[in-house]
Amino acid sequence: MTYCAGLLVREGLVMIADTRTNAGLDNISTFRKLHQFEIAGERSLAIATAGNLSISQSVLSLITEGLPHEHGEGVETIYSVPTLFRAAQLIGRAIREVSHTDGKELEDSGVKFDVSILLGGQIKGGPARLYMLYAAGNFIECGVETPYLQIGEHKYGKPILDRAVNFETTLPVALKLALISMDSTIRSNLGVGLPIDIITIPRDTQLASIVHRIEAGEPYFHDLRERWSAALRAAHSAIPLPPYGPKP
Amino acid sequence: MTYCAGLLVREGLVMIADTRTNAGLDNISTFRKLHQFEIAGERSLAIATAGNLSISQSVLSLITEGLPHEHGEGVETIYSVPTLFRAAQLIGRAIREVSHTDGKELEDSGVKFDVSILLGGQIKGGPARLYMLYAAGNFIECGVETPYLQIGEHKYGKPILDRAVNFETTLPVALKLALISMDSTIRSNLGVGLPIDIITIPRDTQLASIVHRIEAGEPYFHDLRERWSAALRAAHSAIPLPPYGPKP
């Protein structure tokens, strides 16, 4: 399994992803799922992937090596597309290309063509954006009402985002909430695990301010997990007992 | 969707279920999913159902009207089985009977044979037990290490149970935690909704102490939801900001 989330708030973008991959429960490895594509000051993009690793790696190779330009000559890459929307389209085309190449044989082997991707960032002259792409190559864009998108094992980490994140949340707080969301997921699903990769890109800078891998045992994240567990226990203790039943 | 949970702690059993059913998002109704079978002081059982409503209703009818005794004459019902284990076996047989009767036609219509059931309670002379039955009629029993079982839309409500429930949790606190778990699920999945049914059965009484339906707007549950939201926000506020990034 995988858990990745992107939060697009007024101050900028947070992207987070775990690194655990498994082909069966007895074949577990660490692979990077959060990738940075940056030309400092001109464009800063982050891409997180979930689903079949061979598909997502092929997609990343295609958008880096380039696909034939649809309406012109030469190739288009993630470093040459002029807008975020065009970047999402490029990734969608790459997904379809991989589906065309590998899809039938995968399905013949009983493997579903399963991939989903978060694309976030900003290209100079355009707005900061966050997209989620599906296995068909289509995509949706994150809005200000619900300023986050998730892929993979998204349910355990959704309650905290549902309740605490809005567009005016500051970038450091958004990062903290993303880490709490990741913690809830790790706690409830063994298939999601440390290390965790994080990227933050302040709006209108086209320059990541944080590109960091949180390893197991890192003091801040360890402390966050302990504090969050303690706070949850304290939170329910403070709620009165139900009036329906036997008193304690 | 549906969310049901059972918690079996030292003091007894809590069962909780929502009541929302839907055949498509534009056909939503309220149906009871938590059912009580009690002969006061002799046996007190609670059954919660998830999955296809026609299947679970047929199962409930079969265990009430009775199935032919496997090793004797006459019929066996949920009121006549001598132990909880035999009750679980009876429900399993009922599921298989419905599968035999309706399964093929359902699958021919593109409807998966989907049902899962929680059975909890106690019969005089035996221990309090909690079982989860699958669509194949097989079942597992709840243990003391993880003293709860869930069916239906279980992920949103699992983090609070994972962190807060253990076998020594008192019955009123277990009920409160079940309500928080239900609140998290309702908040994140529109397919799970009020009213909520709850049953608690103190151990060794064979007599439910609470059989209650919580309607929308009920003051205690409304207050619990507000307090829990406020507590979650306060909980993350108390955690220091990540050291990785730009300071606020």
mmCIF file with all atom_site columns, N, CA, C and O in Angstrom, chain B residues 215-235:
data_model
loop_
_atom_site.group_PDB
_atom_site.id
_atom_site.type_symbol
_atom_site.label_atom_id
_atom_site.label_alt_id
_atom_site.label_comp_id
_atom_site.label_asym_id
_atom_site.label_entity_id
_atom_site.label_seq_id
_atom_site.pdbx_PDB_ins_code
_atom_site.Cartn_x
_atom_site.Cartn_y
_atom_site.Cartn_z
_atom_site.occupancy
_atom_site.B_iso_or_equiv
_atom_site.pdbx_formal_charge
_atom_site.auth_seq_id
_atom_site.auth_comp_id
_atom_site.auth_asym_id
_atom_site.auth_atom_id
_atom_site.pdbx_PDB_model_num
ATOM 1  N N  . GLU B 1 215 ? -31.285 9.724  17.750 1.00 0.00 ? 215 GLU B N  1
ATOM 2  C CA . GLU B 1 215 ? -31.830 10.433 16.586 1.00 0.00 ? 215 GLU B CA 1
ATOM 3  C C  . GLU B 1 215 ? -30.979 11.671 16.295 1.00 0.00 ? 215 GLU B C  1
ATOM 4  O O  . GLU B 1 215 ? -30.260 12.168 17.159 1.00 0.00 ? 215 GLU B O  1
ATOM 5  N N  . ALA B 1 216 ? -31.079 12.180 15.066 1.00 0.00 ? 216 ALA B N  1
ATOM 6  C CA . ALA B 1 216 ? -30.384 13.420 14.714 1.00 0.00 ? 216 ALA B CA 1
ATOM 7  C C  . ALA B 1 216 ? -30.812 14.514 15.691 1.00 0.00 ? 216 ALA B C  1
ATOM 8  O O  . ALA B 1 216 ? -31.989 14.622 16.039 1.00 0.00 ? 216 ALA B O  1
ATOM 9  N N  . GLY B 1 217 ? -29.859 15.290 16.144 1.00 0.00 ? 217 GLY B N  1
ATOM 10 C CA . GLY B 1 217 ? -30.169 16.413 17.022 1.00 0.00 ? 217 GLY B CA 1
ATOM 11 C C  . GLY B 1 217 ? -30.216 16.051 18.497 1.00 0.00 ? 217 GLY B C  1
ATOM 12 O O  . GLY B 1 217 ? -30.404 16.933 19.340 1.00 0.00 ? 217 GLY B O  1
ATOM 13 N N  . GLU B 1 218 ? -30.029 14.786 18.818 1.00 0.00 ? 218 GLU B N  1
ATOM 14 C CA . GLU B 1 218 ? -30.032 14.400 20.229 1.00 0.00 ? 218 GLU B CA 1
ATOM 15 C C  . GLU B 1 218 ? -28.881 15.122 20.958 1.00 0.00 ? 218 GLU B C  1
ATOM 16 O O  . GLU B 1 218 ? -27.745 15.129 20.476 1.00 0.00 ? 218 GLU B O  1
ATOM 17 N N  . PRO B 1 219 ? -29.179 15.761 22.121 1.00 0.00 ? 219 PRO B N  1
ATOM 18 C CA . PRO B 1 219 ? -28.192 16.676 22.716 1.00 0.00 ? 219 PRO B CA 1
ATOM 19 C C  . PRO B 1 219 ? -26.848 16.027 23.065 1.00 0.00 ? 219 PRO B C  1
ATOM 20 O O  . PRO B 1 219 ? -25.805 16.595 22.762 1.00 0.00 ? 219 PRO B O  1
ATOM 21 N N  . TYR B 1 220 ? -26.842 14.831 23.690 1.00 0.00 ? 220 TYR B N  1
ATOM 22 C CA . TYR B 1 220 ? -25.553 14.266 24.094 1.00 0.00 ? 220 TYR B CA 1
ATOM 23 C C  . TYR B 1 220 ? -24.671 13.975 22.885 1.00 0.00 ? 220 TYR B C  1
ATOM 24 O O  . TYR B 1 220 ? -23.486 14.330 22.869 1.00 0.00 ? 220 TYR B O  1
ATOM 25 N N  . PHE B 1 221 ? -25.230 13.341 21.862 1.00 0.00 ? 221 PHE B N  1
ATOM 26 C CA . PHE B 1 221 ? -24.402 12.980 20.714 1.00 0.00 ? 221 PHE B CA 1
ATOM 27 C C  . PHE B 1 221 ? -23.952 14.231 19.950 1.00 0.00 ? 221 PHE B C  1
ATOM 28 O O  . PHE B 1 221 ? -22.811 14.311 19.477 1.00 0.00 ? 221 PHE B O  1
ATOM 29 N N  . HIS B 1 222 ? -24.836 15.206 19.863 1.00 0.00 ? 222 HIS B N  1
ATOM 30 C CA . HIS B 1 222 ? -24.467 16.479 19.236 1.00 0.00 ? 222 HIS B CA 1
ATOM 31 C C  . HIS B 1 222 ? -23.287 17.106 19.980 1.00 0.00 ? 222 HIS B C  1
ATOM 32 O O  . HIS B 1 222 ? -22.309 17.561 19.373 1.00 0.00 ? 222 HIS B O  1
ATOM 33 N N  . ASP B 1 223 ? -23.373 17.103 21.314 1.00 0.00 ? 223 ASP B N  1
ATOM 34 C CA . ASP B 1 223 ? -22.322 17.672 22.143 1.00 0.00 ? 223 ASP B CA 1
ATOM 35 C C  . ASP B 1 223 ? -21.018 16.880 21.992 1.00 0.00 ? 223 ASP B C  1
ATOM 36 O O  . ASP B 1 223 ? -19.934 17.462 21.875 1.00 0.00 ? 223 ASP B O  1
ATOM 37 N N  . LEU B 1 224 ? -21.119 15.555 21.960 1.00 0.00 ? 224 LEU B N  1
ATOM 38 C CA . LEU B 1 224 ? -19.938 14.711 21.765 1.00 0.00 ? 224 LEU B CA 1
ATOM 39 C C  . LEU B 1 224 ? -19.236 15.059 20.453 1.00 0.00 ? 224 LEU B C  1
ATOM 40 O O  . LEU B 1 224 ? -18.011 15.186 20.396 1.00 0.00 ? 224 LEU B O  1
ATOM 41 N N  . ARG B 1 225 ? -20.023 15.246 19.400 1.00 0.00 ? 225 ARG B N  1
ATOM 42 C CA . ARG B 1 225 ? -19.435 15.566 18.093 1.00 0.00 ? 225 ARG B CA 1
ATOM 43 C C  . ARG B 1 225 ? -18.706 16.906 18.132 1.00 0.00 ? 225 ARG B C  1
ATOM 44 O O  . ARG B 1 225 ? -17.601 17.049 17.601 1.00 0.00 ? 225 ARG B O  1
ATOM 45 N N  . GLU B 1 226 ? -19.336 17.896 18.764 1.00 0.00 ? 226 GLU B N  1
ATOM 46 C CA . GLU B 1 226 ? -18.727 19.224 18.858 1.00 0.00 ? 226 GLU B CA 1
ATOM 47 C C  . GLU B 1 226 ? -17.450 19.171 19.690 1.00 0.00 ? 226 GLU B C  1
ATOM 48 O O  . GLU B 1 226 ? -16.416 19.732 19.313 1.00 0.00 ? 226 GLU B O  1
ATOM 49 N N  . ARG B 1 227 ? -17.533 18.495 20.817 1.00 0.00 ? 227 ARG B N  1
ATOM 50 C CA . ARG B 1 227 ? -16.374 18.419 21.703 1.00 0.00 ? 227 ARG B CA 1
ATOM 51 C C  . ARG B 1 227 ? -15.220 17.668 21.058 1.00 0.00 ? 227 ARG B C  1
ATOM 52 O O  . ARG B 1 227 ? -14.056 18.031 21.214 1.00 0.00 ? 227 ARG B O  1
ATOM 53 N N  . TRP B 1 228 ? -15.552 16.622 20.343 1.00 0.00 ? 228 TRP B N  1
ATOM 54 C CA . TRP B 1 228 ? -14.498 15.827 19.710 1.00 0.00 ? 228 TRP B CA 1
ATOM 55 C C  . TRP B 1 228 ? -13.806 16.638 18.617 1.00 0.00 ? 228 TRP B C  1
ATOM 56 O O  . TRP B 1 228 ? -12.585 16.643 18.507 1.00 0.00 ? 228 TRP B O  1
ATOM 57 N N  . SER B 1 229 ? -14.573 17.360 17.814 1.00 0.00 ? 229 SER B N  1
ATOM 58 C CA . SER B 1 229 ? -13.982 18.223 16.791 1.00 0.00 ? 229 SER B CA 1
ATOM 59 C C  . SER B 1 229 ? -13.082 19.271 17.428 1.00 0.00 ? 229 SER B C  1
ATOM 60 O O  . SER B 1 229 ? -11.950 19.502 16.992 1.00 0.00 ? 229 SER B O  1
ATOM 61 N N  . ALA B 1 230 ? -13.599 19.922 18.483 1.00 0.00 ? 230 ALA B N  1
ATOM 62 C CA . ALA B 1 230 ? -12.814 20.957 19.159 1.00 0.00 ? 230 ALA B CA 1
ATOM 63 C C  . ALA B 1 230 ? -11.551 20.360 19.769 1.00 0.00 ? 230 ALA B C  1
ATOM 64 O O  . ALA B 1 230 ? -10.459 20.945 19.688 1.00 0.00 ? 230 ALA B O  1
ATOM 65 N N  . ALA B 1 231 ? -11.689 19.161 20.351 1.00 0.00 ? 231 ALA B N  1
ATOM 66 C CA . ALA B 1 231 ? -10.544 18.521 20.995 1.00 0.00 ? 231 ALA B CA 1
ATOM 67 C C  . ALA B 1 231 ? -9.473  18.138 19.971 1.00 0.00 ? 231 ALA B C  1
ATOM 68 O O  . ALA B 1 231 ? -8.283  18.278 20.220 1.00 0.00 ? 231 ALA B O  1
ATOM 69 N N  . LEU B 1 232 ? -9.917  17.686 18.779 1.00 0.00 ? 232 LEU B N  1
ATOM 70 C CA . LEU B 1 232 ? -8.936  17.330 17.738 1.00 0.00 ? 232 LEU B CA 1
ATOM 71 C C  . LEU B 1 232 ? -8.165  18.564 17.283 1.00 0.00 ? 232 LEU B C  1
ATOM 72 O O  . LEU B 1 232 ? -6.955  18.520 17.087 1.00 0.00 ? 232 LEU B O  1
ATOM 73 N N  . ARG B 1 233 ? -8.908  19.663 17.123 1.00 0.00 ? 233 ARG B N  1
ATOM 74 C CA . ARG B 1 233 ? -8.219  20.897 16.718 1.00 0.00 ? 233 ARG B CA 1
ATOM 75 C C  . ARG B 1 233 ? -7.232  21.334 17.797 1.00 0.00 ? 233 ARG B C  1
ATOM 76 O O  . ARG B 1 233 ? -6.099  21.704 17.508 1.00 0.00 ? 233 ARG B O  1
ATOM 77 N N  . ALA B 1 234 ? -7.672  21.271 19.056 1.00 0.00 ? 234 ALA B N  1
ATOM 78 C CA . ALA B 1 234 ? -6.785  21.663 20.158 1.00 0.00 ? 234 ALA B CA 1
ATOM 79 C C  . ALA B 1 234 ? -5.587  20.719 20.238 1.00 0.00 ? 234 ALA B C  1
ATOM 80 O O  . ALA B 1 234 ? -4.464  21.154 20.504 1.00 0.00 ? 234 ALA B O  1
ATOM 81 N N  . ALA B 1 235 ? -5.835  19.428 19.974 1.00 0.00 ? 235 ALA B N  1
ATOM 82 C CA . ALA B 1 235 ? -4.769  18.433 20.093 1.00 0.00 ? 235 ALA B CA 1
ATOM 83 C C  . ALA B 1 235 ? -3.637  18.729 19.122 1.00 0.00 ? 235 ALA B C  1
ATOM 84 O O  . ALA B 1 235 ? -2.460  18.675 19.478 1.00 0.00 ? 235 ALA B O  1
#
